[in-house]
Short mmCIF file of N, CA, C and O in Angstrom, two decimals:
data_model
loop_
_atom_site.label_atom_id
_atom_site.label_comp_id
_atom_site.label_asym_id
_atom_site.label_seq_id
_atom_site.Cartn_x
_atom_site.Cartn_y
_atom_site.Cartn_z
N MET A 283 0.79 -1.18 -0.09
CA MET A 283 -0.15 -0.08 0.05
C MET A 283 0.94 1.22 -0.07
O MET A 283 1.84 1.39 0.67
N GLN A 284 0.55 2.30 -0.82
CA GLN A 284 1.16 3.45 -0.97
C GLN A 284 0.76 4.39 0.17
O GLN A 284 -0.38 4.54 0.33
N TYR A 285 1.71 5.16 0.73
CA TYR A 285 1.35 6.24 1.64
C TYR A 285 2.20 7.45 1.40
O TYR A 285 3.21 7.28 0.76
N THR A 286 1.74 8.51 1.97
CA THR A 286 2.48 9.82 1.91
C THR A 286 3.09 10.24 3.17
O THR A 286 2.44 10.07 4.23
N VAL A 287 4.23 10.78 3.11
CA VAL A 287 4.98 11.25 4.30
C VAL A 287 5.06 12.83 4.23
O VAL A 287 5.58 13.24 3.15
N VAL A 288 4.74 13.55 5.26
CA VAL A 288 4.81 15.07 5.14
C VAL A 288 5.81 15.29 6.39
O VAL A 288 5.66 15.06 7.52
N GLU A 289 6.95 15.83 5.94
CA GLU A 289 8.04 16.12 6.93
C GLU A 289 8.45 17.58 7.01
O GLU A 289 8.28 18.33 5.92
N ARG A 290 8.98 17.98 8.05
CA ARG A 290 9.57 19.38 8.14
C ARG A 290 10.50 19.37 9.17
O ARG A 290 10.48 19.06 10.41
N GLU A 291 11.77 19.88 8.92
CA GLU A 291 12.90 20.14 9.82
C GLU A 291 12.60 21.62 10.41
O GLU A 291 12.39 22.43 9.65
N LEU A 292 12.78 21.74 11.67
CA LEU A 292 12.74 23.06 12.19
C LEU A 292 13.42 23.14 13.51
O LEU A 292 13.75 22.05 14.12
N GLU A 293 13.83 24.34 13.99
CA GLU A 293 14.53 24.47 15.20
C GLU A 293 13.47 24.92 16.29
O GLU A 293 12.83 25.94 16.16
N LEU A 294 13.29 24.20 17.21
CA LEU A 294 12.56 24.46 18.44
C LEU A 294 13.37 25.09 19.42
O LEU A 294 14.67 25.02 19.34
N ARG A 295 12.89 25.57 20.60
CA ARG A 295 13.61 26.06 21.59
C ARG A 295 13.13 25.33 22.94
O ARG A 295 11.94 25.19 23.07
N MET A 296 14.17 24.75 23.69
CA MET A 296 13.71 24.15 25.03
C MET A 296 13.84 25.19 26.03
O MET A 296 14.90 25.83 26.30
N VAL A 297 12.69 25.54 26.57
CA VAL A 297 12.61 26.62 27.65
C VAL A 297 13.00 26.12 29.02
O VAL A 297 12.62 25.24 29.51
N LEU A 298 14.29 26.69 29.41
CA LEU A 298 14.84 26.27 30.66
C LEU A 298 14.43 27.08 31.80
O LEU A 298 14.29 26.73 32.97
N SER A 299 14.08 28.40 31.49
CA SER A 299 13.67 29.37 32.51
C SER A 299 12.99 30.62 31.79
O SER A 299 13.01 30.55 30.47
N SER A 300 12.42 31.54 32.43
CA SER A 300 11.76 32.60 31.65
C SER A 300 12.80 33.37 30.83
O SER A 300 12.47 34.10 29.86
N GLU A 301 14.12 33.28 31.34
CA GLU A 301 15.22 34.10 30.52
C GLU A 301 15.99 33.23 29.59
O GLU A 301 16.74 33.76 28.81
N ARG A 302 15.91 31.90 29.73
CA ARG A 302 16.88 31.16 29.11
C ARG A 302 16.21 29.96 28.31
O ARG A 302 15.35 29.16 28.84
N SER A 303 16.67 29.69 27.04
CA SER A 303 16.22 28.73 26.30
C SER A 303 17.47 28.28 25.37
O SER A 303 18.31 28.93 25.20
N VAL A 304 17.35 26.91 24.97
CA VAL A 304 18.43 26.41 24.11
C VAL A 304 17.72 25.80 22.81
O VAL A 304 16.68 25.38 22.80
N PRO A 305 18.45 25.94 21.77
CA PRO A 305 17.90 25.45 20.46
C PRO A 305 17.90 23.84 20.47
O PRO A 305 18.78 23.17 20.93
N VAL A 306 16.83 23.33 19.85
CA VAL A 306 16.71 21.98 19.70
C VAL A 306 16.26 21.49 18.33
O VAL A 306 15.04 21.89 17.88
N PRO A 307 17.09 21.14 17.41
CA PRO A 307 16.64 20.84 16.08
C PRO A 307 15.66 19.60 16.23
O PRO A 307 15.91 18.73 17.01
N ALA A 308 14.65 19.65 15.38
CA ALA A 308 13.54 18.71 15.31
C ALA A 308 13.02 18.25 14.08
O ALA A 308 13.22 19.22 13.17
N ARG A 309 12.41 17.19 13.84
CA ARG A 309 11.77 16.83 12.54
C ARG A 309 10.44 16.40 12.95
O ARG A 309 10.13 15.62 13.71
N LEU A 310 9.53 17.15 12.29
CA LEU A 310 7.97 16.77 12.39
C LEU A 310 7.71 15.87 11.26
O LEU A 310 8.16 16.11 10.07
N THR A 311 6.99 14.75 11.59
CA THR A 311 6.60 13.85 10.45
C THR A 311 5.27 13.39 10.74
O THR A 311 4.75 13.09 11.81
N TYR A 312 4.52 13.29 9.52
CA TYR A 312 3.17 12.81 9.44
C TYR A 312 3.05 11.76 8.39
O TYR A 312 3.61 12.00 7.22
N ARG A 313 2.41 10.67 8.56
CA ARG A 313 2.33 9.53 7.59
C ARG A 313 0.94 9.27 7.39
O ARG A 313 0.14 8.99 8.44
N THR A 314 0.49 9.17 6.08
CA THR A 314 -0.90 8.85 5.96
C THR A 314 -1.36 7.52 6.41
O THR A 314 -2.48 7.21 6.40
N ASP A 315 -0.21 6.63 6.54
CA ASP A 315 -0.68 5.14 7.02
C ASP A 315 -0.80 5.08 8.60
O ASP A 315 -1.17 4.19 9.24
N ASP A 316 -0.77 6.36 9.16
CA ASP A 316 -0.77 6.53 10.61
C ASP A 316 -1.62 7.89 10.74
O ASP A 316 -1.01 8.85 11.40
N PRO A 317 -2.76 8.00 10.30
CA PRO A 317 -3.33 9.35 10.08
C PRO A 317 -3.82 10.18 11.31
O PRO A 317 -3.95 11.37 11.10
N TYR A 318 -3.84 9.42 12.33
CA TYR A 318 -4.28 10.22 13.58
C TYR A 318 -3.11 10.89 14.30
O TYR A 318 -3.30 11.62 15.26
N ALA A 319 -1.87 10.45 13.91
CA ALA A 319 -0.67 10.83 14.90
C ALA A 319 0.19 11.81 14.09
O ALA A 319 0.43 11.79 12.96
N VAL A 320 0.95 12.58 14.96
CA VAL A 320 2.19 13.31 14.51
C VAL A 320 3.26 12.68 15.20
O VAL A 320 3.16 12.31 16.41
N HIS A 321 4.51 12.68 14.64
CA HIS A 321 5.73 12.15 15.17
C HIS A 321 6.72 13.28 15.20
O HIS A 321 6.86 13.97 14.21
N ILE A 322 7.41 13.42 16.33
CA ILE A 322 8.46 14.53 16.45
C ILE A 322 9.63 13.84 16.85
O ILE A 322 9.69 13.15 17.99
N ALA A 323 10.75 14.05 16.19
CA ALA A 323 12.15 13.55 16.56
C ALA A 323 12.85 14.87 17.12
O ALA A 323 13.13 15.69 16.33
N PHE A 324 13.38 14.76 18.39
CA PHE A 324 14.19 15.83 18.84
C PHE A 324 15.54 15.50 18.92
O PHE A 324 15.94 14.31 19.28
N HIS A 325 16.48 16.23 18.29
CA HIS A 325 17.82 15.93 18.24
C HIS A 325 18.53 16.71 19.35
O HIS A 325 18.80 17.94 19.22
N ILE A 326 18.89 16.06 20.45
CA ILE A 326 19.30 16.78 21.61
C ILE A 326 20.73 16.35 22.01
O ILE A 326 21.27 16.54 23.06
N GLY A 327 21.53 15.91 20.93
CA GLY A 327 22.94 15.79 21.20
C GLY A 327 23.26 14.30 21.69
O GLY A 327 24.42 14.02 21.81
N SER A 328 22.26 13.41 21.93
CA SER A 328 22.41 12.13 22.44
C SER A 328 22.79 11.29 20.99
O SER A 328 22.43 11.83 19.87
N GLU A 329 23.11 9.95 21.26
CA GLU A 329 23.26 9.23 20.02
C GLU A 329 22.02 9.10 19.19
O GLU A 329 22.22 9.09 17.92
N GLN A 330 20.84 8.78 19.87
CA GLN A 330 19.77 8.70 19.17
C GLN A 330 18.83 9.79 19.52
O GLN A 330 18.84 10.32 20.51
N PRO A 331 17.97 10.29 18.47
CA PRO A 331 16.86 11.36 18.72
C PRO A 331 15.93 10.72 19.67
O PRO A 331 15.74 9.61 19.95
N VAL A 332 15.21 11.73 20.35
CA VAL A 332 14.16 11.47 21.31
C VAL A 332 12.81 11.51 20.58
O VAL A 332 12.67 12.61 19.81
N TYR A 333 12.06 10.48 20.51
CA TYR A 333 10.80 10.60 19.72
C TYR A 333 9.60 10.70 20.59
O TYR A 333 9.51 10.10 21.69
N TRP A 334 8.63 11.54 20.11
CA TRP A 334 7.32 11.68 20.69
C TRP A 334 6.51 11.56 19.58
O TRP A 334 6.58 11.99 18.55
N THR A 335 5.29 10.80 19.88
CA THR A 335 4.12 10.68 18.99
C THR A 335 2.74 11.14 19.83
O THR A 335 2.54 10.71 21.06
N PHE A 336 1.89 11.78 19.21
CA PHE A 336 0.71 12.20 19.75
C PHE A 336 -0.30 12.63 18.81
O PHE A 336 0.05 12.67 17.58
N ALA A 337 -1.55 12.84 19.05
CA ALA A 337 -2.64 13.09 18.24
C ALA A 337 -2.40 14.43 17.34
O ALA A 337 -2.18 15.47 17.99
N ARG A 338 -2.57 14.19 16.17
CA ARG A 338 -2.42 15.32 15.20
C ARG A 338 -3.57 16.48 15.66
O ARG A 338 -3.16 17.76 15.69
N GLU A 339 -4.73 16.01 16.14
CA GLU A 339 -5.84 16.93 16.47
C GLU A 339 -5.28 17.76 17.61
O GLU A 339 -5.68 18.99 17.68
N LEU A 340 -4.53 17.27 18.59
CA LEU A 340 -3.92 18.11 19.62
C LEU A 340 -3.08 19.28 19.20
O LEU A 340 -3.27 20.39 19.66
N LEU A 341 -2.24 18.95 18.25
CA LEU A 341 -1.40 19.98 17.60
C LEU A 341 -2.27 20.99 16.88
O LEU A 341 -1.94 22.25 16.97
N VAL A 342 -3.15 20.52 16.08
CA VAL A 342 -3.98 21.38 15.29
C VAL A 342 -4.79 22.45 16.19
O VAL A 342 -4.72 23.54 16.03
N GLU A 343 -5.30 21.86 17.36
CA GLU A 343 -6.15 22.79 18.22
C GLU A 343 -5.24 23.62 19.00
O GLU A 343 -5.51 24.77 19.26
N GLY A 344 -4.09 23.07 19.35
CA GLY A 344 -3.06 23.84 20.27
C GLY A 344 -2.48 25.10 19.46
O GLY A 344 -1.91 25.96 20.19
N VAL A 345 -2.53 25.07 18.27
CA VAL A 345 -2.14 26.31 17.50
C VAL A 345 -3.07 27.64 17.89
O VAL A 345 -2.66 28.59 17.94
N PHE A 346 -4.42 27.25 18.22
CA PHE A 346 -5.22 28.27 18.40
C PHE A 346 -5.81 28.40 19.82
O PHE A 346 -6.10 29.62 20.30
N ARG A 347 -5.71 27.28 20.68
CA ARG A 347 -6.22 27.46 22.04
C ARG A 347 -5.44 26.28 22.87
O ARG A 347 -5.10 25.32 22.34
N PRO A 348 -5.41 26.55 24.16
CA PRO A 348 -4.71 25.62 25.18
C PRO A 348 -5.62 24.28 24.96
O PRO A 348 -6.76 24.32 25.11
N CYS A 349 -4.88 23.20 24.93
CA CYS A 349 -5.65 21.84 24.92
C CYS A 349 -4.56 20.80 25.43
O CYS A 349 -3.47 20.98 25.56
N GLY A 350 -5.17 19.59 25.69
CA GLY A 350 -4.41 18.63 26.07
C GLY A 350 -4.34 18.46 27.67
O GLY A 350 -4.63 19.38 28.35
N HIS A 351 -3.91 17.30 28.19
CA HIS A 351 -3.64 17.22 29.59
C HIS A 351 -2.89 15.96 29.75
O HIS A 351 -2.70 15.17 28.83
N GLY A 352 -2.33 15.83 31.02
CA GLY A 352 -1.51 14.56 31.18
C GLY A 352 -0.11 14.92 30.50
O GLY A 352 0.72 15.80 30.69
N ASP A 353 0.32 13.92 29.53
CA ASP A 353 1.65 13.87 29.08
C ASP A 353 2.02 14.93 28.05
O ASP A 353 3.09 15.32 27.79
N VAL A 354 0.95 15.31 27.40
CA VAL A 354 1.09 16.44 26.30
C VAL A 354 0.11 17.47 26.36
O VAL A 354 -1.17 17.30 26.47
N ARG A 355 0.62 18.66 26.63
CA ARG A 355 -0.26 19.88 26.47
C ARG A 355 0.29 20.82 25.53
O ARG A 355 1.50 21.12 25.47
N VAL A 356 -0.52 21.55 24.74
CA VAL A 356 -0.07 22.33 23.75
C VAL A 356 -0.93 23.67 23.88
O VAL A 356 -2.09 23.64 24.19
N TRP A 357 -0.16 24.80 23.65
CA TRP A 357 -0.97 26.10 23.75
C TRP A 357 -0.30 27.26 22.93
O TRP A 357 1.00 27.17 22.81
N PRO A 358 -1.01 28.18 22.24
CA PRO A 358 -0.39 29.34 21.52
C PRO A 358 0.18 30.28 22.48
O PRO A 358 -0.36 30.48 23.63
N SER A 359 1.24 31.08 22.11
CA SER A 359 1.67 32.24 22.89
C SER A 359 2.48 33.09 22.02
O SER A 359 2.50 33.02 20.65
N THR A 360 3.09 34.13 22.53
CA THR A 360 3.98 34.97 21.71
C THR A 360 5.33 35.25 22.35
O THR A 360 5.42 35.12 23.60
N ARG A 361 6.24 35.12 21.77
CA ARG A 361 7.71 35.56 22.26
C ARG A 361 8.26 36.57 21.27
O ARG A 361 8.40 36.46 20.15
N ASP A 362 8.72 37.65 21.89
CA ASP A 362 9.29 38.90 21.15
C ASP A 362 8.44 39.24 19.83
O ASP A 362 9.02 39.45 18.77
N GLY A 363 7.17 39.30 20.15
CA GLY A 363 6.24 39.80 19.01
C GLY A 363 5.86 38.73 18.03
O GLY A 363 5.19 38.93 16.97
N ARG A 364 6.45 37.44 18.11
CA ARG A 364 6.22 36.43 17.07
C ARG A 364 5.34 35.32 17.69
O ARG A 364 5.35 35.05 18.93
N GLY A 365 4.39 34.80 17.02
CA GLY A 365 3.49 33.70 17.42
C GLY A 365 4.42 32.44 17.59
O GLY A 365 5.31 32.04 16.77
N VAL A 366 4.24 31.68 18.79
CA VAL A 366 4.81 30.48 19.01
C VAL A 366 3.73 29.45 19.48
O VAL A 366 2.67 29.88 19.92
N VAL A 367 4.07 28.16 19.35
CA VAL A 367 3.28 27.20 19.92
C VAL A 367 4.21 26.41 21.00
O VAL A 367 5.28 25.97 20.90
N LEU A 368 3.62 26.40 22.21
CA LEU A 368 4.21 25.83 23.27
C LEU A 368 3.73 24.41 23.53
O LEU A 368 2.56 24.10 23.38
N MET A 369 4.73 23.28 23.72
CA MET A 369 4.41 22.01 24.02
C MET A 369 5.00 21.73 25.32
O MET A 369 6.20 21.68 25.41
N ALA A 370 4.27 21.16 26.24
CA ALA A 370 4.73 20.64 27.51
C ALA A 370 4.68 19.12 27.41
O ALA A 370 3.50 18.68 27.36
N LEU A 371 5.81 18.47 27.52
CA LEU A 371 5.85 17.01 27.43
C LEU A 371 6.36 16.47 28.78
O LEU A 371 7.28 16.93 29.34
N SER A 372 5.51 15.44 29.24
CA SER A 372 5.86 14.89 30.53
C SER A 372 6.08 13.37 30.35
O SER A 372 5.21 12.72 29.57
N SER A 373 7.20 12.71 30.88
CA SER A 373 7.42 11.42 30.74
C SER A 373 7.99 10.95 32.04
O SER A 373 8.53 11.71 32.80
N PRO A 374 8.23 9.67 32.30
CA PRO A 374 8.91 9.15 33.52
C PRO A 374 10.35 9.67 33.50
O PRO A 374 10.95 9.88 34.48
N ASP A 375 10.87 10.03 32.34
CA ASP A 375 12.34 10.41 32.36
C ASP A 375 12.38 11.81 32.56
O ASP A 375 13.51 12.37 32.74
N GLY A 376 11.32 12.65 32.52
CA GLY A 376 11.42 14.09 32.89
C GLY A 376 10.40 14.80 32.19
O GLY A 376 9.53 14.39 31.42
N ASP A 377 10.39 16.20 32.34
CA ASP A 377 9.60 17.05 31.58
C ASP A 377 10.32 18.11 30.75
O ASP A 377 11.48 18.41 31.13
N ALA A 378 9.64 18.56 29.71
CA ALA A 378 10.25 19.63 28.81
C ALA A 378 9.22 20.52 28.44
O ALA A 378 8.04 20.04 28.06
N LEU A 379 9.51 21.82 28.19
CA LEU A 379 8.77 22.80 27.61
C LEU A 379 9.45 23.17 26.37
O LEU A 379 10.63 23.74 26.35
N LEU A 380 8.69 23.06 25.29
CA LEU A 380 9.35 23.37 23.97
C LEU A 380 8.51 24.45 23.26
O LEU A 380 7.27 24.48 23.41
N GLU A 381 9.20 25.28 22.47
CA GLU A 381 8.50 26.40 21.92
C GLU A 381 8.88 26.20 20.44
O GLU A 381 10.11 25.95 20.01
N ALA A 382 7.84 26.24 19.66
CA ALA A 382 8.03 26.12 18.18
C ALA A 382 7.57 27.42 17.54
O ALA A 382 6.45 27.99 17.93
N PRO A 383 8.02 27.78 16.50
CA PRO A 383 7.47 28.98 15.52
C PRO A 383 6.02 28.55 14.99
O PRO A 383 5.99 27.57 14.19
N ALA A 384 5.04 29.32 15.41
CA ALA A 384 3.76 29.05 15.08
C ALA A 384 3.57 28.97 13.49
O ALA A 384 2.86 28.10 13.03
N GLU A 385 4.18 29.87 12.75
CA GLU A 385 4.01 30.02 11.31
C GLU A 385 4.55 28.71 10.74
O GLU A 385 3.80 28.19 9.80
N GLN A 386 5.63 28.17 11.20
CA GLN A 386 6.27 27.09 10.50
C GLN A 386 5.39 25.69 10.95
O GLN A 386 5.11 24.97 9.93
N VAL A 387 5.01 25.71 12.16
CA VAL A 387 4.06 24.60 12.50
C VAL A 387 2.83 24.44 11.72
O VAL A 387 2.28 23.55 11.30
N SER A 388 2.23 25.65 11.70
CA SER A 388 0.91 25.82 10.91
C SER A 388 1.11 25.48 9.53
O SER A 388 0.20 24.71 9.01
N ALA A 389 2.06 25.93 8.88
CA ALA A 389 2.38 25.62 7.37
C ALA A 389 2.38 24.03 7.24
O ALA A 389 1.92 23.49 6.39
N TRP A 390 3.14 23.48 8.08
CA TRP A 390 3.30 21.91 8.11
C TRP A 390 2.06 21.22 8.31
O TRP A 390 1.66 20.35 7.71
N LEU A 391 1.28 21.77 9.34
CA LEU A 391 -0.06 21.13 9.63
C LEU A 391 -0.99 21.24 8.56
O LEU A 391 -1.62 20.42 8.04
N GLU A 392 -0.89 22.37 7.82
CA GLU A 392 -1.83 22.59 6.67
C GLU A 392 -1.56 21.56 5.61
O GLU A 392 -2.42 20.99 5.00
N ARG A 393 -0.27 21.24 5.38
CA ARG A 393 0.20 20.11 4.42
C ARG A 393 -0.44 18.77 4.94
O ARG A 393 -0.83 18.02 4.00
N THR A 394 -0.43 18.54 6.16
CA THR A 394 -0.87 17.22 6.54
C THR A 394 -2.43 17.17 6.51
O THR A 394 -2.91 16.08 6.13
N LEU A 395 -3.07 18.35 6.62
CA LEU A 395 -4.49 18.41 6.45
C LEU A 395 -5.06 18.32 5.01
O LEU A 395 -6.05 17.73 4.73
N ARG A 396 -4.00 18.68 4.08
CA ARG A 396 -4.28 18.45 2.66
C ARG A 396 -4.23 16.94 2.32
O ARG A 396 -4.72 16.47 1.53
N ALA A 397 -3.15 16.36 2.94
CA ALA A 397 -2.80 14.90 2.69
C ALA A 397 -4.09 14.02 3.17
O ALA A 397 -4.48 13.17 2.51
N VAL A 398 -4.53 14.42 4.39
CA VAL A 398 -5.63 13.63 4.87
C VAL A 398 -6.54 14.63 5.69
O VAL A 398 -6.05 15.25 6.67
N ALA A 399 -7.77 15.00 5.09
CA ALA A 399 -8.60 15.88 5.64
C ALA A 399 -9.05 15.56 7.15
O ALA A 399 -9.22 14.25 7.35
N PRO A 400 -9.36 16.41 7.99
CA PRO A 400 -9.80 16.15 9.30
C PRO A 400 -11.17 15.41 9.22
O PRO A 400 -12.06 15.69 8.31
N GLY A 401 -11.37 14.30 9.92
CA GLY A 401 -12.50 13.42 9.79
C GLY A 401 -12.35 12.35 8.82
O GLY A 401 -13.17 11.41 8.75
N ALA A 402 -11.49 12.41 7.86
CA ALA A 402 -11.18 11.39 6.95
C ALA A 402 -10.01 10.34 7.25
O ALA A 402 -9.74 9.47 6.48
N GLU A 403 -9.67 10.50 8.59
CA GLU A 403 -8.40 9.68 8.89
C GLU A 403 -8.74 8.14 8.94
O GLU A 403 -8.00 7.23 8.38
N GLY A 404 -10.14 7.73 9.26
CA GLY A 404 -10.55 6.37 9.29
C GLY A 404 -10.50 5.64 7.97
O GLY A 404 -10.19 4.55 7.82
N GLU A 405 -10.82 6.48 6.85
CA GLU A 405 -10.83 5.98 5.41
C GLU A 405 -9.42 5.54 5.13
O GLU A 405 -9.26 4.57 4.25
N GLN A 406 -8.38 6.23 5.61
CA GLN A 406 -7.06 5.84 5.35
C GLN A 406 -6.54 4.50 5.82
O GLN A 406 -5.78 3.85 5.29
N LEU A 407 -7.27 4.11 6.99
CA LEU A 407 -6.83 2.83 7.60
C LEU A 407 -7.60 1.68 7.01
O LEU A 407 -7.20 0.55 7.20
N GLY A 408 -8.55 1.84 6.23
CA GLY A 408 -9.33 0.83 5.45
C GLY A 408 -10.12 -0.12 6.53
O GLY A 408 -10.38 -1.26 6.29
N ILE A 409 -10.47 0.61 7.68
CA ILE A 409 -11.21 -0.13 8.74
C ILE A 409 -12.60 -0.69 8.16
O ILE A 409 -12.99 -1.80 8.29
N ASP A 410 -13.33 0.24 7.37
CA ASP A 410 -14.57 -0.17 7.02
C ASP A 410 -14.44 -1.33 6.00
O ASP A 410 -15.25 -2.12 5.98
N ASP A 411 -13.42 -1.20 5.17
CA ASP A 411 -13.25 -2.37 4.23
C ASP A 411 -13.07 -3.73 5.04
O ASP A 411 -13.47 -4.76 4.53
N GLY A 412 -12.13 -3.54 5.98
CA GLY A 412 -11.81 -4.76 6.76
C GLY A 412 -13.01 -5.27 7.52
O GLY A 412 -13.30 -6.53 7.48
N LEU A 413 -13.80 -4.46 8.02
CA LEU A 413 -15.19 -4.91 8.72
C LEU A 413 -16.03 -5.58 7.81
O LEU A 413 -16.75 -6.58 7.97
N ALA A 414 -16.13 -4.85 6.62
CA ALA A 414 -17.11 -5.46 5.55
C ALA A 414 -16.65 -6.86 5.22
O ALA A 414 -17.51 -7.77 5.05
N GLU A 415 -15.35 -7.03 5.04
CA GLU A 415 -14.78 -8.29 4.73
C GLU A 415 -15.07 -9.40 5.85
O GLU A 415 -15.49 -10.42 5.50
N LEU A 416 -14.81 -8.89 7.07
CA LEU A 416 -15.22 -9.83 8.20
C LEU A 416 -16.62 -10.26 8.16
O LEU A 416 -16.89 -11.39 8.61
N LEU A 417 -17.55 -9.30 7.97
CA LEU A 417 -18.93 -9.58 8.09
C LEU A 417 -19.56 -10.22 6.92
O LEU A 417 -20.67 -10.56 7.00
N ALA A 418 -18.84 -10.19 5.87
CA ALA A 418 -19.40 -10.75 4.62
C ALA A 418 -19.62 -12.35 4.79
O ALA A 418 -19.11 -13.00 5.56
#
């Protein structure tokens, strides 16, 4: 089966305090064979990148309003007059607050939404076809 990958390299900022942040190169990935999820690889200087996967819907909503709870929370903000998207990530290994340029995240999300429209994710998985086959 053929699928589409929508990727974007960008530089995030890991917020260490209100005055201090460090650059974190990252890659956003969306795959039409996993249509509900977004994948982010953070290159933090370790041998392997750190990977996070969460709902695309969470990132889409988080560009406009605070959303999420638990391990992933996303909300819009501004820094030095520019729009940013903040992502608070929590895991047993620790917590991170990351800041992404809103314009770049929104442009990438727009490409993912053109690849698979909101509400059409289930069609990508062929669940209906599989169910029909099972019930035949």
